[in-house]
XYZ file of C-alpha atoms in Angstrom:
653
model
C -0.544 12.794 -35.778
C -2.077 14.552 -38.777
C -3.598 18.016 -38.550
C -6.301 18.300 -35.930
C -9.193 20.548 -35.144
C -9.987 20.902 -31.466
C -13.607 20.892 -30.424
C -13.947 23.133 -27.430
C -16.826 23.690 -25.099
C -16.846 26.151 -22.211
C -18.336 23.578 -19.850
C -15.641 20.965 -20.531
C -13.116 21.721 -17.818
C -11.744 18.195 -17.633
C -11.756 16.825 -21.193
C -10.197 17.851 -24.524
C -11.530 16.440 -27.786
C -9.490 16.620 -30.987
C -10.342 15.256 -34.418
C -7.958 14.377 -37.201
C -8.710 14.933 -40.850
C -9.495 11.234 -41.361
C -12.103 11.352 -38.594
C -10.073 9.751 -35.817
C -10.783 11.432 -32.458
C -8.461 11.792 -29.460
C -10.110 12.372 -26.086
C -7.798 13.537 -23.310
C -8.809 13.501 -19.663
C -7.024 16.223 -17.722
C -8.942 16.945 -14.544
C -8.767 20.629 -13.692
C -7.145 21.762 -10.443
C -5.824 18.288 -9.657
C -2.505 16.475 -9.996
C -4.288 13.215 -10.827
C -7.327 12.185 -12.815
C -10.250 10.982 -10.708
C -13.782 10.306 -11.905
C -15.785 12.817 -9.922
C -19.445 13.500 -10.649
C -18.467 16.558 -12.683
C -15.901 14.617 -14.723
C -18.491 11.922 -15.452
C -21.133 14.452 -16.431
C -18.736 16.011 -18.896
C -17.878 12.602 -20.371
C -21.577 12.091 -21.052
C -21.593 15.450 -22.841
C -18.579 14.374 -24.925
C -20.429 11.217 -25.942
C -23.431 13.380 -26.892
C -21.175 15.404 -29.178
C -19.677 12.295 -30.766
C -23.120 10.758 -31.256
C -24.113 13.619 -33.529
C -20.918 13.268 -35.579
C -19.411 9.807 -35.020
C -15.630 9.517 -35.453
C -13.880 6.707 -37.309
C -12.375 5.743 -33.973
C -11.860 7.188 -30.489
C -8.666 7.010 -28.428
C -8.928 7.950 -24.749
C -5.716 9.034 -23.038
C -4.505 11.051 -20.064
C -3.096 14.544 -19.976
C -1.469 13.900 -16.591
C 2.115 12.790 -16.129
C 0.978 10.945 -12.990
C -1.009 8.343 -14.895
C -4.231 7.448 -16.689
C -7.068 7.532 -14.125
C -6.672 6.874 -10.392
C -10.299 5.772 -10.011
C -13.426 7.353 -8.650
C -13.273 10.416 -6.437
C -12.925 8.863 -2.980
C -14.361 11.962 -1.317
C -17.713 11.203 -2.928
C -17.776 7.781 -1.274
C -17.003 9.329 2.098
C -20.206 11.358 1.873
C -22.551 8.392 1.306
C -25.078 8.515 4.124
C -28.159 6.825 2.647
C -28.887 3.788 0.465
C -30.343 6.122 -2.152
C -27.046 8.013 -2.459
C -25.106 4.757 -2.741
C -27.494 3.437 -5.403
C -27.231 6.674 -7.417
C -23.431 6.574 -7.359
C -23.350 3.005 -8.698
C -25.977 3.771 -11.325
C -24.083 6.820 -12.611
C -20.989 4.855 -13.578
C -22.817 1.714 -14.679
C -25.033 3.569 -17.149
C -22.268 5.818 -18.493
C -19.783 3.010 -19.115
C -22.482 0.849 -20.692
C -23.104 3.731 -23.051
C -19.388 3.976 -23.860
C -19.251 0.216 -24.488
C -22.156 0.385 -26.953
C -21.002 3.248 -29.211
C -20.916 2.228 -32.918
C -17.295 3.330 -33.496
C -14.175 1.527 -32.188
C -12.701 2.823 -28.935
C -9.279 2.374 -27.356
C -7.862 3.246 -23.937
C -4.194 4.245 -24.153
C -2.948 3.526 -20.630
C 0.249 4.972 -19.259
C 0.808 5.060 -15.500
C -1.804 4.034 -12.957
C -5.185 2.811 -14.197
C -7.146 1.953 -11.084
C -10.702 1.215 -10.025
C -13.135 3.259 -12.059
C -10.284 4.130 -14.424
C -9.850 0.469 -15.322
C -13.619 0.050 -15.558
C -13.652 2.864 -18.127
C -10.842 1.146 -20.029
C -12.734 -2.163 -19.904
C -15.711 -0.431 -21.552
C -13.499 0.341 -24.561
C -13.108 -2.159 -27.394
C -9.316 -2.128 -27.139
C -6.654 -1.345 -24.535
C -2.938 -0.673 -24.898
C -0.523 -0.447 -21.958
C 2.501 1.794 -22.338
C 5.433 -0.216 -21.004
C 6.905 2.151 -18.421
C 7.667 1.399 -14.740
C 4.625 3.271 -13.385
C 1.991 1.520 -15.499
C -0.294 -0.429 -13.175
C -3.800 -1.785 -13.758
C -5.960 -2.823 -10.806
C -9.433 -3.003 -9.314
C -8.501 -2.221 -5.680
C -12.020 -1.407 -4.442
C -12.028 -4.374 -2.050
C -9.199 -2.675 -0.130
C -11.592 0.225 0.477
C -14.365 -2.086 1.633
C -16.392 -1.612 -1.569
C -16.779 -3.308 -4.976
C -16.154 -2.338 -8.625
C -19.744 -1.452 -9.480
C -19.279 0.351 -12.812
C -19.025 -2.748 -14.982
C -15.738 -4.246 -13.829
C -17.374 -7.269 -12.194
C -19.011 -8.142 -15.533
C -16.398 -7.149 -18.101
C -13.186 -8.322 -16.433
C -14.252 -12.005 -16.083
C -15.483 -11.959 -19.690
C -12.108 -10.563 -20.791
C -9.585 -12.699 -18.879
C -11.684 -15.471 -17.326
C -13.222 -15.547 -13.847
C -10.293 -17.162 -12.008
C -7.834 -14.404 -12.933
C -10.530 -11.720 -12.643
C -11.620 -12.782 -9.164
C -7.998 -12.901 -8.058
C -7.599 -9.273 -9.141
C -10.902 -8.138 -7.621
C -10.598 -10.026 -4.316
C -7.009 -9.000 -3.625
C -6.737 -5.616 -5.342
C -3.453 -6.913 -6.751
C -2.137 -4.760 -9.647
C -0.779 -5.891 -12.999
C 2.052 -4.058 -14.727
C 2.151 -3.709 -18.503
C 3.898 -7.053 -18.977
C 1.459 -8.997 -16.790
C -1.577 -7.162 -18.199
C -0.597 -8.231 -21.709
C 0.012 -11.819 -20.592
C -3.431 -11.957 -18.943
C -5.164 -10.503 -21.994
C -6.198 -7.505 -19.921
C -4.673 -5.300 -22.625
C -4.271 -6.102 -26.310
C -0.575 -5.282 -26.227
C 2.140 -3.411 -24.351
C 3.972 -0.765 -26.314
C 7.048 1.408 -25.755
C 6.344 5.109 -25.156
C 7.844 6.235 -28.447
C 5.403 4.071 -30.414
C 2.314 4.508 -28.268
C 0.414 7.050 -30.374
C 1.232 5.352 -33.684
C 0.273 1.934 -32.361
C -2.931 3.272 -30.813
C -3.974 4.854 -34.109
C -3.272 1.683 -36.077
C -4.956 -0.602 -33.563
C -8.189 1.364 -33.111
C -8.687 1.453 -36.887
C -7.654 -2.173 -37.434
C -11.146 -3.656 -37.383
C -9.947 -6.522 -35.206
C -12.561 -8.182 -33.014
C -12.434 -7.299 -29.353
C -10.486 -9.723 -27.205
C -12.469 -12.137 -25.061
C -11.589 -15.054 -22.816
C -11.415 -18.328 -24.719
C -11.458 -22.035 -24.031
C -11.710 -23.148 -20.421
C -11.449 -19.556 -19.176
C -14.580 -18.678 -21.174
C -16.497 -21.782 -20.062
C -15.925 -20.865 -16.437
C -18.221 -17.863 -16.904
C -21.187 -20.170 -17.500
C -23.101 -22.818 -15.566
C -22.299 -25.272 -14.117
C -18.680 -24.149 -13.880
C -19.578 -20.681 -12.630
C -20.951 -21.969 -9.343
C -17.878 -24.138 -8.828
C -15.582 -21.159 -9.337
C -17.683 -19.101 -6.929
C -17.615 -21.803 -4.232
C -13.858 -22.153 -4.509
C -13.363 -18.405 -4.281
C -15.720 -18.247 -1.288
C -13.680 -20.877 0.563
C -10.490 -18.935 -0.064
C -12.071 -15.740 1.244
C -13.395 -17.476 4.345
C -9.975 -18.992 5.043
C -8.368 -15.541 4.951
C -11.154 -13.768 6.853
C -12.991 -16.374 8.951
C -14.594 -13.724 11.160
C -16.062 -11.852 8.193
C -14.485 -8.520 9.073
C -14.298 -7.569 5.379
C -17.701 -8.202 3.713
C -16.827 -6.655 0.341
C -14.950 -9.738 -0.895
C -17.862 -12.204 -0.538
C -20.155 -9.527 -1.960
C -18.038 -9.393 -5.130
C -18.345 -13.171 -5.526
C -22.118 -12.977 -5.032
C -22.556 -10.104 -7.473
C -20.532 -11.867 -10.172
C -21.974 -15.342 -9.720
C -25.642 -14.477 -9.090
C -26.165 -11.085 -10.737
C -23.699 -11.146 -13.652
C -21.709 -8.357 -12.019
C -24.639 -5.924 -11.975
C -24.911 -4.476 -8.467
C -28.026 -2.524 -9.465
C -29.826 -5.865 -9.632
C -28.982 -6.418 -5.962
C -29.813 -3.149 -4.160
C -29.604 -4.910 -0.804
C -25.917 -5.605 -1.443
C -25.288 -1.968 -2.352
C -26.958 -0.849 0.865
C -25.106 -3.357 3.030
C -21.631 -2.712 1.622
C -21.351 0.926 0.589
C -22.886 2.344 3.763
C -21.197 -0.118 6.165
C -18.871 0.830 9.022
C -16.172 -1.294 7.386
C -16.315 0.740 4.179
C -16.261 4.001 6.124
C -13.294 2.862 8.178
C -11.307 1.530 5.213
C -11.957 4.763 3.326
C -10.651 6.526 6.416
C -7.524 4.351 6.311
C -7.065 5.247 2.638
C -7.217 8.942 3.474
C -4.750 8.432 6.329
C -2.435 6.700 3.888
C -2.729 9.621 1.487
C -1.853 11.977 4.332
C 1.306 10.005 5.069
C 2.159 10.041 1.366
C 1.801 13.815 1.374
C 4.454 13.950 4.102
C 6.783 12.249 1.640
C 6.290 14.640 -1.240
C 9.322 16.746 -2.031
C 8.831 20.373 -1.120
C 10.191 23.241 -3.178
C 13.938 23.422 -2.834
C 14.345 19.780 -1.739
C 16.494 17.812 -4.180
C 16.012 14.068 -4.520
C 18.551 11.784 -2.920
C 20.763 10.164 -5.546
C 23.495 8.490 -3.493
C 22.958 6.700 -0.176
C 25.766 5.327 1.977
C 24.730 2.667 4.509
C 26.999 1.666 7.386
C 26.190 -1.798 8.721
C 25.390 -4.719 6.421
C 23.354 -6.751 8.903
C 19.721 -7.654 8.330
C 18.405 -4.095 8.649
C 21.284 -2.195 7.060
C 21.673 -4.615 4.184
C 17.956 -4.661 3.432
C 17.716 -0.847 3.611
C 20.594 -0.612 1.145
C 18.963 -3.163 -1.158
C 15.655 -1.292 -1.161
C 17.334 2.045 -1.929
C 19.086 0.506 -4.937
C 15.813 -1.093 -6.055
C 14.295 2.395 -6.115
C 16.993 3.753 -8.424
C 19.576 5.202 -6.049
C 23.292 4.540 -6.081
C 24.130 2.806 -2.811
C 27.469 2.106 -1.149
C 27.296 -0.489 1.641
C 29.950 -0.482 4.342
C 30.928 -3.049 6.954
C 34.141 -4.356 8.481
C 35.011 -6.543 5.493
C 33.605 -7.926 2.249
C 32.618 -11.210 3.896
C 30.165 -9.383 6.158
C 28.654 -7.588 3.170
C 28.248 -10.698 0.988
C 25.043 -12.037 2.635
C 23.352 -8.656 2.130
C 24.289 -8.707 -1.558
C 22.825 -12.203 -1.847
C 19.531 -11.146 -0.272
C 19.421 -8.091 -2.540
C 19.914 -10.215 -5.656
C 16.983 -12.420 -4.644
C 14.856 -9.328 -3.941
C 15.534 -7.850 -7.385
C 14.718 -11.110 -9.163
C 11.444 -11.362 -7.237
C 10.372 -7.746 -7.587
C 11.577 -6.748 -11.043
C 11.054 -9.937 -13.102
C 13.018 -8.407 -15.996
C 16.603 -9.752 -15.694
C 18.072 -6.584 -17.218
C 16.305 -4.384 -14.658
C 17.395 -6.740 -11.878
C 20.986 -6.576 -13.066
C 20.852 -2.782 -13.200
C 19.570 -2.648 -9.615
C 22.321 -5.015 -8.472
C 24.911 -2.814 -10.185
C 23.682 0.183 -8.173
C 24.472 -1.621 -4.894
C 28.236 -1.337 -4.359
C 30.154 -3.111 -1.561
C 32.313 -0.503 0.159
C 34.288 -1.935 3.113
C 36.541 1.146 3.236
C 33.622 3.584 3.425
C 34.731 5.673 0.461
C 31.101 6.418 -0.411
C 30.702 8.678 2.638
C 32.265 11.618 0.802
C 29.857 11.371 -2.156
C 26.604 10.487 -0.428
C 23.595 12.765 -0.096
C 22.469 10.647 2.872
C 24.463 8.462 5.256
C 22.404 5.864 7.180
C 23.874 4.152 10.219
C 22.470 0.707 11.031
C 25.017 -0.765 13.437
C 24.656 -2.273 16.911
C 22.301 -0.565 19.381
C 25.094 0.835 21.572
C 25.370 4.567 22.191
C 29.168 4.676 22.349
C 29.610 2.696 19.133
C 27.207 4.929 17.240
C 28.769 8.137 18.546
C 32.241 6.926 17.566
C 30.977 6.239 14.051
C 29.426 9.695 13.786
C 32.706 11.340 14.802
C 34.485 9.348 12.115
C 32.107 10.222 9.263
C 30.851 13.732 10.048
C 33.913 15.597 8.831
C 34.010 13.508 5.624
C 30.398 14.120 4.621
C 29.285 16.699 2.072
C 28.220 19.934 3.805
C 24.548 19.460 2.896
C 24.384 15.689 3.413
C 22.057 14.176 6.010
C 23.283 11.833 8.723
C 20.632 9.312 9.790
C 20.317 6.510 12.307
C 18.029 3.501 12.053
C 17.891 3.116 15.834
C 14.659 1.708 17.174
C 15.133 2.613 20.824
C 18.008 4.990 21.564
C 17.526 8.681 22.293
C 18.371 10.899 19.351
C 19.267 13.734 21.715
C 21.838 11.468 23.376
C 23.247 10.219 20.083
C 23.751 13.801 18.880
C 26.133 14.566 21.747
C 29.566 15.419 20.390
C 28.507 16.227 16.834
C 29.780 19.487 15.376
C 26.410 19.970 13.674
C 23.956 18.028 15.844
C 20.949 19.125 13.779
C 22.215 16.954 10.886
C 21.372 13.737 12.727
C 17.868 12.457 12.060
C 16.188 9.172 12.876
C 14.971 7.164 9.883
C 13.527 4.075 11.525
C 12.640 1.247 9.151
C 10.763 -1.846 10.295
C 11.666 -5.456 9.639
C 11.240 -6.839 6.993
C 12.142 -3.676 5.085
C 10.707 -4.866 1.768
C 7.278 -5.557 3.278
C 6.689 -2.943 5.965
C 5.274 0.277 4.485
C 5.872 2.655 7.422
C 9.090 4.502 8.276
C 9.307 6.691 11.374
C 11.234 9.924 10.775
C 12.472 11.045 14.177
C 13.361 14.623 15.079
C 14.838 15.826 18.367
C 13.812 19.431 18.929
C 12.960 21.945 16.198
C 13.429 20.909 12.571
C 16.466 23.076 11.918
C 17.231 23.614 8.236
C 14.355 21.343 7.227
C 16.235 18.087 7.865
C 13.079 16.182 8.874
C 11.242 17.408 5.772
C 14.165 16.255 3.581
C 14.236 12.880 5.318
C 10.484 12.477 4.792
C 10.940 13.264 1.092
C 13.655 10.569 0.919
C 11.238 8.050 2.451
C 8.683 9.086 -0.158
C 11.282 8.401 -2.885
C 11.476 4.858 -1.564
C 7.729 4.361 -1.972
C 7.311 4.129 1.809
C 5.026 6.046 4.173
C 6.922 8.553 6.338
C 5.567 9.272 9.814
C 7.109 12.371 11.442
C 7.632 11.685 15.153
C 9.436 13.355 18.037
C 12.321 11.859 19.954
C 10.840 9.748 22.774
C 11.417 6.206 24.051
C 10.120 3.784 21.444
C 8.898 6.683 19.272
C 5.339 5.597 18.360
C 5.191 2.027 17.069
C 7.508 0.256 19.494
C 6.119 2.322 22.355
C 2.605 1.000 21.771
C 3.671 -2.572 20.975
C 5.640 -3.106 24.190
C 2.718 -2.967 26.671
C 0.553 -4.985 24.256
C 3.076 -7.841 24.008
C 3.756 -7.752 27.758
C 0.019 -7.955 28.492
C -0.097 -11.089 26.327
C 2.854 -12.582 28.204
C 1.127 -11.949 31.545
C -1.703 -14.091 30.206
C 0.796 -16.896 29.536
C 1.997 -16.547 33.129
C -1.640 -17.008 34.184
C -1.802 -20.319 32.328
C -3.339 -19.371 28.977
C -1.683 -21.033 25.973
C 0.169 -18.851 23.439
C -2.030 -20.299 20.684
C -5.217 -19.199 22.446
C -3.888 -15.693 23.053
C -2.760 -15.267 19.471
C -6.057 -16.711 18.213
C -7.947 -14.056 20.179
C -6.036 -11.305 18.388
C -6.155 -12.770 14.885
C -9.900 -13.237 15.374
C -10.018 -9.560 16.315
C -8.368 -8.762 12.990
C -4.638 -8.532 13.677
C -2.398 -10.050 10.972
C -0.365 -11.835 13.666
C -0.831 -12.537 17.350
C 1.335 -10.720 19.935
C 3.334 -13.802 20.962
C 4.136 -14.835 17.409
C 5.109 -11.206 16.888
C 7.399 -11.319 19.929
C 9.025 -14.479 18.565
C 9.481 -12.756 15.215
C 11.030 -9.643 16.738
C 13.229 -11.673 19.109
C 12.486 -12.294 22.784
C 15.721 -10.637 23.873
C 14.712 -7.495 22.015
C 11.200 -7.707 23.458
C 12.704 -7.916 26.965
C 14.914 -4.867 26.423
C 12.037 -2.885 24.946
C 9.713 -3.876 27.765
C 12.146 -2.796 30.432
C 12.815 0.511 28.717
C 9.278 1.381 27.701
C 7.091 0.037 30.482
C 9.274 0.719 33.518
C 8.590 -2.808 34.763
C 11.528 -4.008 36.854
C 10.462 -7.668 36.700
C 9.661 -9.149 33.267
C 6.941 -11.762 32.767
C 8.068 -15.163 34.014
C 7.442 -16.866 30.675
C 9.761 -14.385 28.956
C 12.553 -14.582 31.503
C 12.479 -18.391 31.515
C 12.749 -18.654 27.749
C 15.602 -16.181 27.526
C 17.498 -18.012 30.288
C 17.284 -21.168 28.142
C 18.463 -19.331 25.043
C 15.060 -19.605 23.396
C 14.938 -16.260 21.627
C 12.172 -16.895 19.109
C 12.390 -17.431 15.374
C 16.103 -16.637 15.137
C 16.970 -19.447 17.576
C 14.310 -21.856 16.343
C 12.391 -21.840 19.607
C 10.494 -19.227 21.591
C 6.823 -19.286 22.450
C 6.636 -21.568 19.417
C 8.960 -23.972 17.655
C 9.995 -22.511 14.297
C 10.684 -24.399 11.088
C 11.414 -22.860 7.685
C 10.408 -19.466 9.023
C 6.987 -20.610 10.236
C 5.674 -21.135 13.754
C 4.392 -24.595 14.637
C 1.245 -24.205 16.706
C -1.016 -26.526 18.648
C -4.776 -26.328 18.198
C -5.889 -23.309 20.263
C -8.705 -23.320 22.755
C -11.581 -20.931 22.180
C -10.441 -17.587 23.599
C -12.479 -16.402 26.558
C -14.884 -13.540 25.945
C -13.274 -10.137 26.264
C -9.678 -11.336 25.917
C -8.979 -9.293 22.778
C -10.351 -6.120 24.358
C -8.245 -6.732 27.460
C -5.081 -7.172 25.397
C -5.496 -4.124 23.179
C -6.437 -1.825 26.071
C -2.792 -1.017 26.979
C -1.966 -0.488 23.290
C -4.794 2.018 22.921
C -3.873 3.747 26.175
C -0.232 4.102 25.133
C -1.252 5.415 21.705
C -3.244 8.178 23.387
C -0.303 8.945 25.683
C 2.013 9.362 22.695
C -0.432 11.866 21.201
C -0.710 13.731 24.502
C 3.093 13.928 24.741
C 3.382 15.296 21.214
C 5.300 12.314 19.870
C 2.912 12.489 16.904
C 1.062 15.590 15.811
C -2.486 14.311 16.274
C -4.735 11.288 16.754
C -5.177 10.670 13.024
C -1.430 10.374 12.469
C -1.213 8.105 15.503
C -3.895 5.832 14.046
C -2.077 5.835 10.707
C 1.228 4.951 12.338
C -0.210 2.077 14.367
C -2.126 0.662 11.384
C 0.770 0.759 8.931
C 3.459 0.024 11.515
C 1.805 -2.848 13.401
C -1.009 -4.054 11.140
C -3.655 -2.984 13.653
C -6.951 -4.219 12.196
C -7.633 -1.749 9.352
C -11.400 -2.329 9.352
C -11.528 -0.594 12.768
C -10.079 2.655 11.396
C -7.219 2.618 13.927
C -6.940 2.191 17.705
C -8.085 5.661 18.779
C -10.857 5.751 16.197
C -11.964 2.310 17.388
C -12.026 3.447 21.019
C -13.967 6.599 20.196
C -16.531 4.638 18.183
C -17.016 2.227 21.063
C -17.507 5.100 23.478
C -19.979 6.756 21.085
C -21.935 3.537 20.576
C -22.037 2.937 24.314
C -23.322 6.443 25.008
C -26.104 6.135 22.414
C -27.446 2.780 23.610
């Protein structure tokens, strides 16, 4: 960069403007008192003031970049959405961003967004208002319009500009799913003009913004689809897809996005009734609540001062859980040694890991590097070098204790010993250890690559901060750590057991599995309780039910299937016949009224009991754990929140 002169203003707390001698201007967003950039009202007001300054002395070009290592812009300030109580407030919030970004899009000088790291929601809408966009090709770069996941819509120009840029099919896919694009995909879509390596980002940005090239726009068929009669066809197809995924209409933001694009050219201000209906809805409030719960779990996974990141993980047990835990750790950059009785037992885990890396990383060099970090270790030599040893062997107390005795003396003095047990008492497993406080529960859920929650189990006081270190490790993995106390089933399995058993009692009463599962998917669950039981394994469901519900006699339908060897998906037959990993179902009858409420009642009751017992710190964490650990309908805000809302609504009617 050539010599610059900084323009300072005492009221600009969040922006820095610098001009070069040739007139090129660099505008850096660096939100004060925050680790990330978010577009709060104050940040937006200051941006308007910056544009005022540039209007009086236009630059030859303007490059907008971030001063945060965390990324470009994480979106709007979610806290300002939480406070929307009236249609007027919702309308004003949409208008603020719409008008400001329209102004940015219409400035007479070329503009460029230099994107490194996350560029989400309102951040991407700001970038779309620029003439050009460059994506810095680093692992954290991610562009998305995830508003639909919060129950809202991208109202600051994204619904108009994104379809014009990449075509409506690709744009609607991004807006209706919230799915992100990395630098490679963003360039392929035409979402950015190019992806650049970090070392060339500033030079390329300077050259590109002054190039005089026309702004990119969708071309050919993609462009035609933005106009009649094709536009209505695209909208109808998208509407059918949304209805197929959400037939009960629990999530109204997705159809609203289609309506706003197809009928109002993406301008929500032209449809104030849609603003009122969506932004002030219970669904939006509840999904914003879920977002905040997710952020709270993420905060549990942030490394505290004095906590060093885990670099080497040793996993004992190369079965489905152990092998997949090892694969995920290597995917996230850790060196992993994987131990089992012989190389033949480890080989299937290596095969699954190779497929995971190809699917997740795309780049063959990155996939190869991840595979190289996963080292078969039948002899267990990695124990002596590991920062964390994870045991994922059979659920037998004696076998686990024997393993701990064998590895404890070989571990580094400050290494953590962890178990992936889903049901055994940590206090019991610690018996016989020289340093019992070293053993922590790190309970992953199956499938490891898909399930976001990990329970971090502590028995007694957190001596020497072991639970905090384990939570930080889970955060390294990009998972959500939930601190829980040692108790049967911890949180997630404890609440699932009575729920699945209640469903099985309905089967005993003559209701078909399809009808029961239909009642719960209509309620908003991602999977019905009987399909879930088949997926978990009916033998495991039986053991959990006996341990967690104190019921001496299991449901007849469960006992009969187990006696026949029908254990669910793994045996090919359970409540359903399974083929290629999918359940074959008959057409369900219409569930009777009140069935869903009857089935979730024991789940809600057990969730409250776990809070009362101190298994989780409070009701919010319990709701977070059940949502992210079981898929409990997010639009409800969680089981306890759902119950409290029902009680409140009942008392006010």
